[in-house]
Amino acid sequence: MKIITNTDYMMRRLLLFCFFAFVAVAMSAQNNLVIRDFKYQQYDQTANLKGTLKKDNNGRTAALLKIETNLDDLAFDGGSYGIVTTEHKTGQWWVYVPERAQKITIRHPKFGACEFYYPSEIKAARTYSMQLTLEGMDVAIETSVAGSSIFVDDENVGKSPQTVYLTYGIHHITARNGNMYYDENINITKDGDKLLSLQMKDENELYGTVNVTVADGADIYFDGKKVGIGSWYQRLKAGTYVVETRKQNCESQTTSFEVEGKSDKTVEVKAPIPYTGSLTVLTTPKQVGMYSDTKLLSENGFAKLPIGKNEITYKHEGYRSITRTYDIPRDGELNDTIKLKPLTYIKKSGIYAGVAFTYGGSTMGVTGALGFSISNFDVQASYTMGLAESDPVHWYAKETNVEQEVDTYKLNTISVKLGYQFALSMRVGLTPQIGYMTQTLSSSGQYGDGANCGSFTVGAKLLIAPVPHLCLMLNPEFAIPNKKSETYKSIADVGGFAEGGFYAHAGIIVNF
């Protein structure tokens, strides 16, 4: 037999007391469901309409309890009368009960159970309503600015002053009236104040503006939503914020920034980083500039490029530029070979026109030239309009030796030349030429007008091109008379014109 001392007995009683006290506290912490505002809905016929009415086990039309609540996972017990059926609707539970039911018990796995006795007799085919909420109390809310809109947990509960039923616990309460606002979390307790006086503030003191900019016209995302392209201007409450920048074929970037109350600031955020590949090019000459638009990428034949289509232009002084398009793969490498051709301003083939000043054969004039070249073979036609007049020529009658008239003459020239062009450098060309020209006298008198002289020509055309498509021209030539009329010979001898001889043309040529 074991003897129990008085000390053991007292210790056991103390432990038993602590156990039951803990159970009681736990149960009281759970049993915080509350039913409010039980009403008979006289004009609601849902319980008695085809499609929504239900029959109990006795074939009688059940009554309908519309329980307004946002709680899920509820279980219902009607006691000895039982429950006909339940339906879960949005924001409501529909519970069908037999007539003359006495009570209902509602259970929740987290908030415990609530037993409710109906305050009036439940009758068949009638609709009743009630609110199921958590335990709380009515709280009067007033604001320092009357008539302010009040929000509890983001739900508009009306304008101040206002009495609101609040469950015990922390609630997010805001109020707004123009620029005046209140925004705080408030803990509602059983022993807490039943009157909340909200002191509103001017929100301009806590808000600032920020202008977010990003290079390359990237998209700007805030809170997962696209808010701008390249820039975003927004008014924000003081605090820390994060934006994300995105662009196709680029790695997105995030940037955090601070907003201060009553301030205006500009923030340059990180631009998306393009996905890249590489391009390696073997070039001739060895050092060639690789350009994207006007930006120099490299001069050593290697460049990192964004993925996708890229137009690259290769440039080197004294050489013709080349542009090629590459489709760069992500993290891939492309290879190419580029050979630039030396730049020459002297064209092998083309059409040209020019104008020159002509001097020679004791006369001078203005020459217009038109020609073309094919693979350096050159054909040129020109016309020279004489400007200088001859010495006076006196005409006498043969029979009487009486002077008939005194005339002066100008010498006009048409010529055709054939040559072959040599490019001495990229800007200098020399074309040896042979040709034939016809010189014709022009006068306002009746004697000798139209007399002509034909000559073979040999010469050379020197072209110097300071810029593309424009050349300075020097064209000396020597004319050997071949066929001339006696009238031309007589007028040339008296008027001072040469028959054939040396001529020089100096002017400009435009290449097309």
XYZ file of C-alpha atoms in Angstrom:
512
model
C 0.000 0.000 0.000
C 1.288 3.469 -0.982
C 0.831 6.319 1.433
C -0.106 9.686 -0.170
C 1.134 12.627 1.802
C -0.649 15.913 2.151
C 2.012 17.589 -0.015
C 1.412 15.156 -2.889
C -2.297 15.705 -2.618
C -1.944 19.473 -2.863
C 0.454 19.219 -5.824
C -2.004 17.034 -7.763
C -4.848 19.469 -7.114
C -2.689 22.340 -8.352
C -1.774 20.498 -11.568
C -5.419 19.557 -12.168
C -6.479 23.173 -11.657
C -3.868 24.424 -14.169
C -5.005 21.860 -16.741
C -8.666 22.855 -16.579
C -7.738 26.545 -16.564
C -5.720 26.056 -19.784
C -8.593 24.174 -21.448
C -11.028 26.916 -20.451
C -8.771 29.633 -21.860
C -8.288 27.694 -25.094
C -12.026 27.161 -25.479
C -12.835 30.783 -24.731
C -10.206 31.879 -27.295
C -11.893 29.724 -29.937
C -15.574 30.432 -29.260
C -15.720 33.871 -30.859
C -18.401 33.360 -33.552
C -21.354 35.717 -33.173
C -24.806 35.739 -34.783
C -26.376 39.170 -35.277
C -29.527 40.713 -36.747
C -31.818 37.666 -36.967
C -34.874 38.768 -39.000
C -37.918 37.324 -40.735
C -37.866 38.536 -44.353
C -41.543 39.068 -45.052
C -41.147 39.880 -48.743
C -38.492 37.290 -49.570
C -40.225 34.227 -51.097
C -37.049 32.248 -51.848
C -38.051 29.468 -49.423
C -41.380 28.975 -51.187
C -40.388 29.337 -54.862
C -40.072 26.519 -57.315
C -36.423 25.816 -57.882
C -35.276 27.060 -54.456
C -37.741 25.451 -52.007
C -36.764 22.274 -50.160
C -38.887 19.593 -48.405
C -38.141 18.151 -44.979
C -38.523 14.469 -44.041
C -42.226 14.986 -43.408
C -42.852 16.442 -46.851
C -43.323 19.934 -45.441
C -41.658 22.945 -47.070
C -38.594 23.839 -45.044
C -37.763 27.307 -43.759
C -34.678 29.026 -45.238
C -31.971 30.741 -43.183
C -29.854 33.105 -45.280
C -26.666 33.499 -43.262
C -24.516 36.399 -44.454
C -20.819 35.659 -43.885
C -17.498 35.467 -45.661
C -16.403 32.417 -43.702
C -15.849 29.062 -45.370
C -15.573 25.561 -43.873
C -18.714 25.947 -41.738
C -20.659 23.024 -40.238
C -24.297 23.328 -39.113
C -26.210 21.385 -36.437
C -29.958 21.800 -35.885
C -30.201 19.757 -32.728
C -33.070 17.267 -32.485
C -34.812 18.815 -35.488
C -31.745 18.493 -37.677
C -30.833 20.308 -40.892
C -32.660 19.643 -44.174
C -29.761 20.768 -46.424
C -27.213 23.583 -46.951
C -25.974 25.512 -49.969
C -22.876 27.710 -50.074
C -23.464 30.919 -52.057
C -21.199 33.913 -52.647
C -21.087 35.768 -49.334
C -23.917 33.606 -47.939
C -24.836 30.204 -46.646
C -28.390 28.966 -47.291
C -29.450 26.626 -44.479
C -32.822 24.857 -44.794
C -34.381 23.831 -41.437
C -37.689 22.135 -40.492
C -40.535 24.207 -39.098
C -40.582 24.691 -35.312
C -36.772 24.262 -35.152
C -35.450 25.566 -31.822
C -31.800 26.335 -32.335
C -28.801 26.117 -34.653
C -25.170 25.461 -33.812
C -22.489 26.688 -36.230
C -18.927 25.384 -36.065
C -15.673 26.558 -37.655
C -12.320 24.703 -37.419
C -10.483 27.855 -36.346
C -13.060 30.048 -34.610
C -14.922 27.337 -32.697
C -18.717 26.972 -32.241
C -21.668 29.292 -31.743
C -25.080 28.078 -30.438
C -28.067 30.261 -31.291
C -31.705 29.865 -30.100
C -34.236 31.371 -32.481
C -36.020 34.324 -30.820
C -39.303 33.488 -32.579
C -41.022 30.390 -33.922
C -39.623 29.058 -37.201
C -42.461 28.542 -39.661
C -42.515 26.505 -42.848
C -41.815 28.093 -46.252
C -40.520 31.318 -44.720
C -37.197 33.062 -45.315
C -35.078 34.396 -42.450
C -31.783 36.269 -42.459
C -28.938 36.645 -39.994
C -25.298 37.748 -39.937
C -22.508 35.436 -38.829
C -19.398 37.294 -37.820
C -16.621 37.131 -35.310
C -16.949 38.433 -31.807
C -16.591 42.201 -31.567
C -18.430 45.360 -30.591
C -20.059 48.486 -31.998
C -17.545 51.305 -32.330
C -18.455 54.939 -32.966
C -16.070 56.551 -35.470
C -15.749 60.303 -35.830
C -13.205 62.345 -37.779
C -11.599 65.733 -37.313
C -13.079 66.688 -40.696
C -16.828 65.934 -40.610
C -18.397 64.085 -43.518
C -15.259 62.152 -44.397
C -15.590 58.783 -46.142
C -14.579 55.943 -43.808
C -13.066 52.640 -44.961
C -12.564 49.614 -42.743
C -10.319 46.952 -44.246
C -10.813 48.654 -47.653
C -14.634 48.486 -47.363
C -16.572 51.750 -47.476
C -18.759 51.924 -44.344
C -20.170 55.432 -44.908
C -19.386 58.997 -43.901
C -18.415 60.232 -40.450
C -19.732 60.178 -37.821
C -20.560 56.485 -38.157
C -21.122 53.506 -35.843
C -19.605 50.270 -37.131
C -19.510 46.751 -35.731
C -15.848 45.684 -35.591
C -14.575 42.255 -34.680
C -11.827 42.024 -32.126
C -8.395 42.292 -33.642
C -6.456 44.633 -35.914
C -8.322 46.601 -38.595
C -7.001 48.906 -41.290
C -9.006 52.110 -40.970
C -8.768 55.003 -43.428
C -10.715 58.202 -43.887
C -10.606 60.715 -46.698
C -12.049 64.128 -47.420
C -10.328 65.967 -50.248
C -6.635 66.190 -49.441
C -7.266 65.343 -45.793
C -6.776 61.709 -44.849
C -6.300 59.215 -42.033
C -4.551 55.852 -42.454
C -3.746 53.623 -39.503
C -4.072 50.047 -38.183
C -6.169 49.929 -34.978
C -6.489 47.027 -32.536
C -10.056 46.487 -31.273
C -10.209 44.777 -27.862
C -13.000 43.890 -25.430
C -11.801 46.498 -22.971
C -10.947 49.073 -25.622
C -12.567 52.410 -26.361
C -15.919 52.349 -28.100
C -15.245 55.762 -29.626
C -12.532 56.330 -32.223
C -11.613 59.956 -32.953
C -9.570 60.041 -36.163
C -7.228 63.017 -36.476
C -6.861 63.617 -40.206
C -3.788 65.041 -41.891
C -3.015 66.810 -45.161
C -1.788 64.038 -47.450
C 0.368 66.482 -49.428
C 2.797 66.359 -46.530
C 3.348 62.638 -47.004
C 3.271 62.433 -50.814
C 5.932 63.284 -53.327
C 6.272 63.047 -57.094
C 8.843 61.033 -58.973
C 9.850 61.059 -62.638
C 11.271 57.652 -63.556
C 13.327 57.566 -66.768
C 15.108 54.746 -68.560
C 17.332 54.674 -71.621
C 16.527 52.975 -74.940
C 12.761 53.511 -74.597
C 12.313 50.446 -72.386
C 8.957 49.522 -70.845
C 8.501 50.443 -67.167
C 6.514 48.117 -64.871
C 5.216 48.993 -61.394
C 3.392 46.463 -59.224
C 3.420 44.080 -62.190
C 1.651 46.542 -64.523
C 3.088 48.440 -67.473
C 3.006 52.147 -66.582
C 5.237 53.830 -69.157
C 7.635 53.633 -72.095
C 10.921 55.412 -71.489
C 9.519 57.503 -68.632
C 6.856 57.467 -65.903
C 5.703 60.407 -63.790
C 3.711 59.537 -60.679
C 2.616 60.883 -57.293
C 3.457 58.381 -54.529
C 3.311 58.184 -50.785
C 6.655 58.545 -49.024
C 8.451 55.211 -48.920
C 10.589 52.758 -50.861
C 9.419 51.501 -54.248
C 10.692 49.123 -56.906
C 10.206 49.348 -60.675
C 11.130 46.834 -63.339
C 12.319 47.667 -66.847
C 11.683 45.270 -69.713
C 12.520 45.115 -73.416
C 12.322 42.430 -76.047
C 15.467 40.304 -76.349
C 16.821 41.842 -73.133
C 17.312 40.784 -69.532
C 14.893 42.729 -67.310
C 16.297 44.928 -64.534
C 14.841 46.145 -61.217
C 15.644 49.391 -59.442
C 14.522 50.584 -55.999
C 14.161 54.251 -55.094
C 12.964 56.430 -52.234
C 10.083 58.897 -52.344
C 10.019 61.693 -49.792
C 7.028 63.761 -48.758
C 6.622 67.196 -50.362
C 9.447 66.513 -52.828
C 9.829 66.145 -56.594
C 12.682 63.994 -57.859
C 13.927 62.344 -61.061
C 15.247 58.778 -60.961
C 17.274 57.203 -63.764
C 16.673 53.466 -63.456
C 18.694 50.603 -64.892
C 17.955 49.781 -68.519
C 17.383 46.179 -69.627
C 20.586 44.437 -70.665
C 20.399 43.127 -74.255
C 21.033 39.461 -74.830
C 24.142 39.302 -77.006
C 26.175 37.218 -79.383
C 29.542 37.913 -81.011
C 30.753 38.722 -84.520
C 34.337 38.029 -85.631
C 35.410 39.451 -88.994
C 38.621 39.002 -91.008
C 39.084 42.299 -92.862
C 41.194 43.712 -95.668
C 42.772 46.125 -94.941
C 43.593 44.835 -91.470
C 42.194 47.684 -89.374
C 38.603 48.492 -90.382
C 36.014 50.384 -88.358
C 32.832 48.435 -87.529
C 29.869 50.820 -87.163
C 26.272 50.435 -86.045
C 24.601 53.538 -87.466
C 27.157 56.186 -86.479
C 28.489 54.372 -83.391
C 31.964 52.852 -83.683
C 31.857 49.325 -82.252
C 35.352 48.054 -82.924
C 38.451 48.391 -85.083
C 39.920 44.963 -84.378
C 37.376 42.766 -86.168
C 35.459 41.648 -83.058
C 32.222 43.033 -81.587
C 29.519 42.047 -79.101
C 26.098 42.632 -80.652
C 22.478 42.392 -79.444
C 20.647 39.332 -80.692
C 18.510 39.624 -83.800
C 19.030 41.686 -86.948
C 22.078 44.012 -86.928
C 23.268 46.229 -89.786
C 27.035 46.691 -89.597
C 28.916 49.149 -91.820
C 32.638 48.666 -92.446
C 34.653 51.850 -93.056
C 38.286 52.727 -93.737
C 39.733 55.913 -95.128
C 40.450 55.609 -98.837
C 38.131 52.608 -99.269
C 34.518 52.102 -100.234
C 32.238 51.333 -97.275
C 30.298 48.057 -97.106
C 27.102 47.385 -95.106
C 25.987 43.883 -94.199
C 23.111 42.492 -92.106
C 23.666 39.760 -89.525
C 21.162 37.686 -87.536
C 22.971 37.317 -84.223
C 21.998 34.246 -82.110
C 21.874 34.454 -78.307
C 25.286 33.545 -76.853
C 26.370 32.463 -80.342
C 29.259 33.513 -82.590
C 29.258 34.454 -86.282
C 32.297 34.732 -88.559
C 32.697 36.704 -91.772
C 35.325 37.941 -94.215
C 35.267 41.518 -95.526
C 37.424 42.967 -98.298
C 37.052 46.692 -98.916
C 37.785 48.068 -102.366
C 40.020 51.131 -102.690
C 38.026 54.277 -103.216
C 38.493 56.056 -106.551
C 36.851 59.279 -107.625
C 37.757 58.612 -111.251
C 34.956 56.442 -112.619
C 35.620 53.615 -115.062
C 32.089 53.827 -116.425
C 29.485 56.556 -116.418
C 28.053 59.626 -118.085
C 29.474 63.099 -117.634
C 28.967 66.691 -118.704
C 31.193 69.721 -118.356
C 31.985 73.290 -119.258
C 35.386 74.834 -119.991
C 37.180 77.936 -121.160
C 39.029 77.379 -124.467
C 42.061 79.261 -125.724
C 44.173 78.621 -128.826
C 44.417 79.163 -132.550
C 44.454 82.940 -131.965
C 40.946 82.768 -130.532
C 39.066 81.888 -127.363
C 35.614 80.624 -126.418
C 33.360 78.671 -124.047
C 33.121 74.913 -124.528
C 30.360 72.558 -123.464
C 31.189 68.855 -123.328
C 29.096 65.714 -123.056
C 30.437 62.165 -122.937
C 30.399 58.679 -121.513
C 32.907 56.019 -120.538
C 32.632 52.246 -120.545
C 35.377 50.261 -118.825
C 37.723 53.251 -119.195
C 37.002 53.700 -122.929
C 35.947 57.310 -123.301
C 33.819 59.034 -125.990
C 33.393 62.803 -125.848
C 31.589 65.386 -127.992
C 31.963 69.120 -127.493
C 30.923 72.426 -128.903
C 32.960 75.616 -128.562
C 31.265 78.977 -129.012
C 33.839 81.547 -130.097
C 33.990 84.753 -128.133
C 36.865 86.698 -129.789
C 36.349 88.478 -133.085
C 38.836 88.420 -135.942
C 40.608 91.446 -137.378
C 38.476 93.355 -139.914
C 38.313 91.691 -143.330
C 37.716 94.013 -146.348
C 35.851 92.659 -149.327
C 36.384 94.189 -152.845
C 34.654 93.622 -156.156
C 36.901 91.791 -158.645
C 35.932 93.898 -161.676
C 36.105 97.363 -160.171
C 38.268 96.736 -157.097
C 35.691 98.702 -155.121
C 35.278 97.813 -151.449
C 31.966 96.030 -150.875
C 31.906 95.551 -147.091
C 34.042 95.087 -144.013
C 33.322 92.007 -141.834
C 34.579 90.482 -138.560
C 34.297 86.785 -137.719
C 34.021 84.400 -134.784
C 35.241 80.830 -134.821
C 32.908 78.042 -133.562
C 34.059 74.443 -133.172
C 32.425 71.012 -133.059
C 34.624 68.087 -132.099
C 34.397 64.345 -131.327
C 37.148 62.525 -129.390
C 37.929 58.927 -128.464
C 40.292 57.965 -125.642
C 41.247 55.504 -122.940
C 41.365 56.563 -119.317
C 44.166 55.725 -116.886
C 43.617 56.202 -113.137
C 46.884 57.608 -111.823
C 45.465 57.657 -108.274
C 42.038 57.559 -106.640
C 41.612 61.270 -107.446
C 43.653 61.737 -110.678
C 42.913 60.357 -114.157
C 44.593 60.852 -117.521
C 42.902 60.114 -120.855
C 44.946 60.242 -124.117
C 42.590 61.237 -126.970
C 42.373 61.335 -130.750
C 39.555 62.993 -132.617
C 38.274 65.184 -135.375
C 37.024 68.750 -135.191
C 35.292 71.122 -137.576
C 35.862 74.873 -137.191
C 33.234 77.145 -138.734
C 33.336 80.918 -139.265
C 30.388 82.975 -138.151
C 29.651 86.489 -139.406
C 26.714 88.846 -139.831
C 27.921 89.775 -143.354
C 27.168 88.055 -146.587
C 30.710 86.965 -147.344
C 32.435 83.997 -145.779
C 29.769 83.093 -143.222
C 29.831 79.287 -142.718
C 33.293 78.702 -144.213
C 34.933 75.803 -142.372
C 38.089 73.838 -141.770
C 38.366 70.175 -140.642
C 41.296 68.917 -138.569
C 42.488 65.731 -136.895
C 43.280 66.199 -133.187
C 45.546 64.507 -130.698
C 45.638 65.419 -127.009
C 45.070 64.340 -123.424
C 42.442 65.027 -120.781
C 43.646 65.395 -117.197
C 41.008 65.026 -114.441
C 41.524 65.917 -110.768
C 38.618 64.987 -108.425
C 38.601 66.939 -105.132
C 35.194 65.465 -104.203
C 33.033 62.647 -105.562
C 31.235 63.361 -108.871
C 33.148 66.608 -109.547
C 36.441 66.914 -111.447
C 38.695 69.749 -112.488
C 39.619 69.320 -116.161
C 42.649 70.371 -118.233
C 42.488 69.254 -121.873
C 45.338 70.350 -124.206
C 45.228 69.189 -127.823
C 46.892 69.776 -131.166
C 44.882 70.115 -134.401
C 46.246 69.113 -137.822
C 44.240 70.676 -140.709
C 42.849 68.154 -143.100
C 40.291 69.918 -145.234
C 39.610 73.635 -145.611
C 37.897 75.888 -148.117
C 39.699 78.670 -149.964
C 37.338 81.182 -148.381
C 38.260 79.939 -144.892
C 41.992 80.129 -145.734
C 41.661 83.703 -147.064
C 39.659 84.922 -144.060
C 42.002 83.139 -141.581
C 45.055 84.735 -143.157
C 43.575 88.253 -143.036
C 41.544 87.928 -139.798
C 44.327 86.415 -137.713
C 42.838 82.949 -137.164
C 45.146 79.958 -137.163
C 44.555 76.923 -139.270
C 44.711 74.058 -136.785
C 47.400 74.447 -134.128
C 47.452 74.173 -130.303
C 44.328 74.494 -128.121
C 43.751 74.184 -124.390
C 40.479 73.653 -122.460
C 40.218 74.265 -118.691
C 36.996 73.714 -116.724
C 34.949 71.278 -114.650
C 33.343 67.888 -115.285
C 30.336 66.499 -113.399
C 30.004 62.679 -113.277
C 26.631 60.982 -113.036
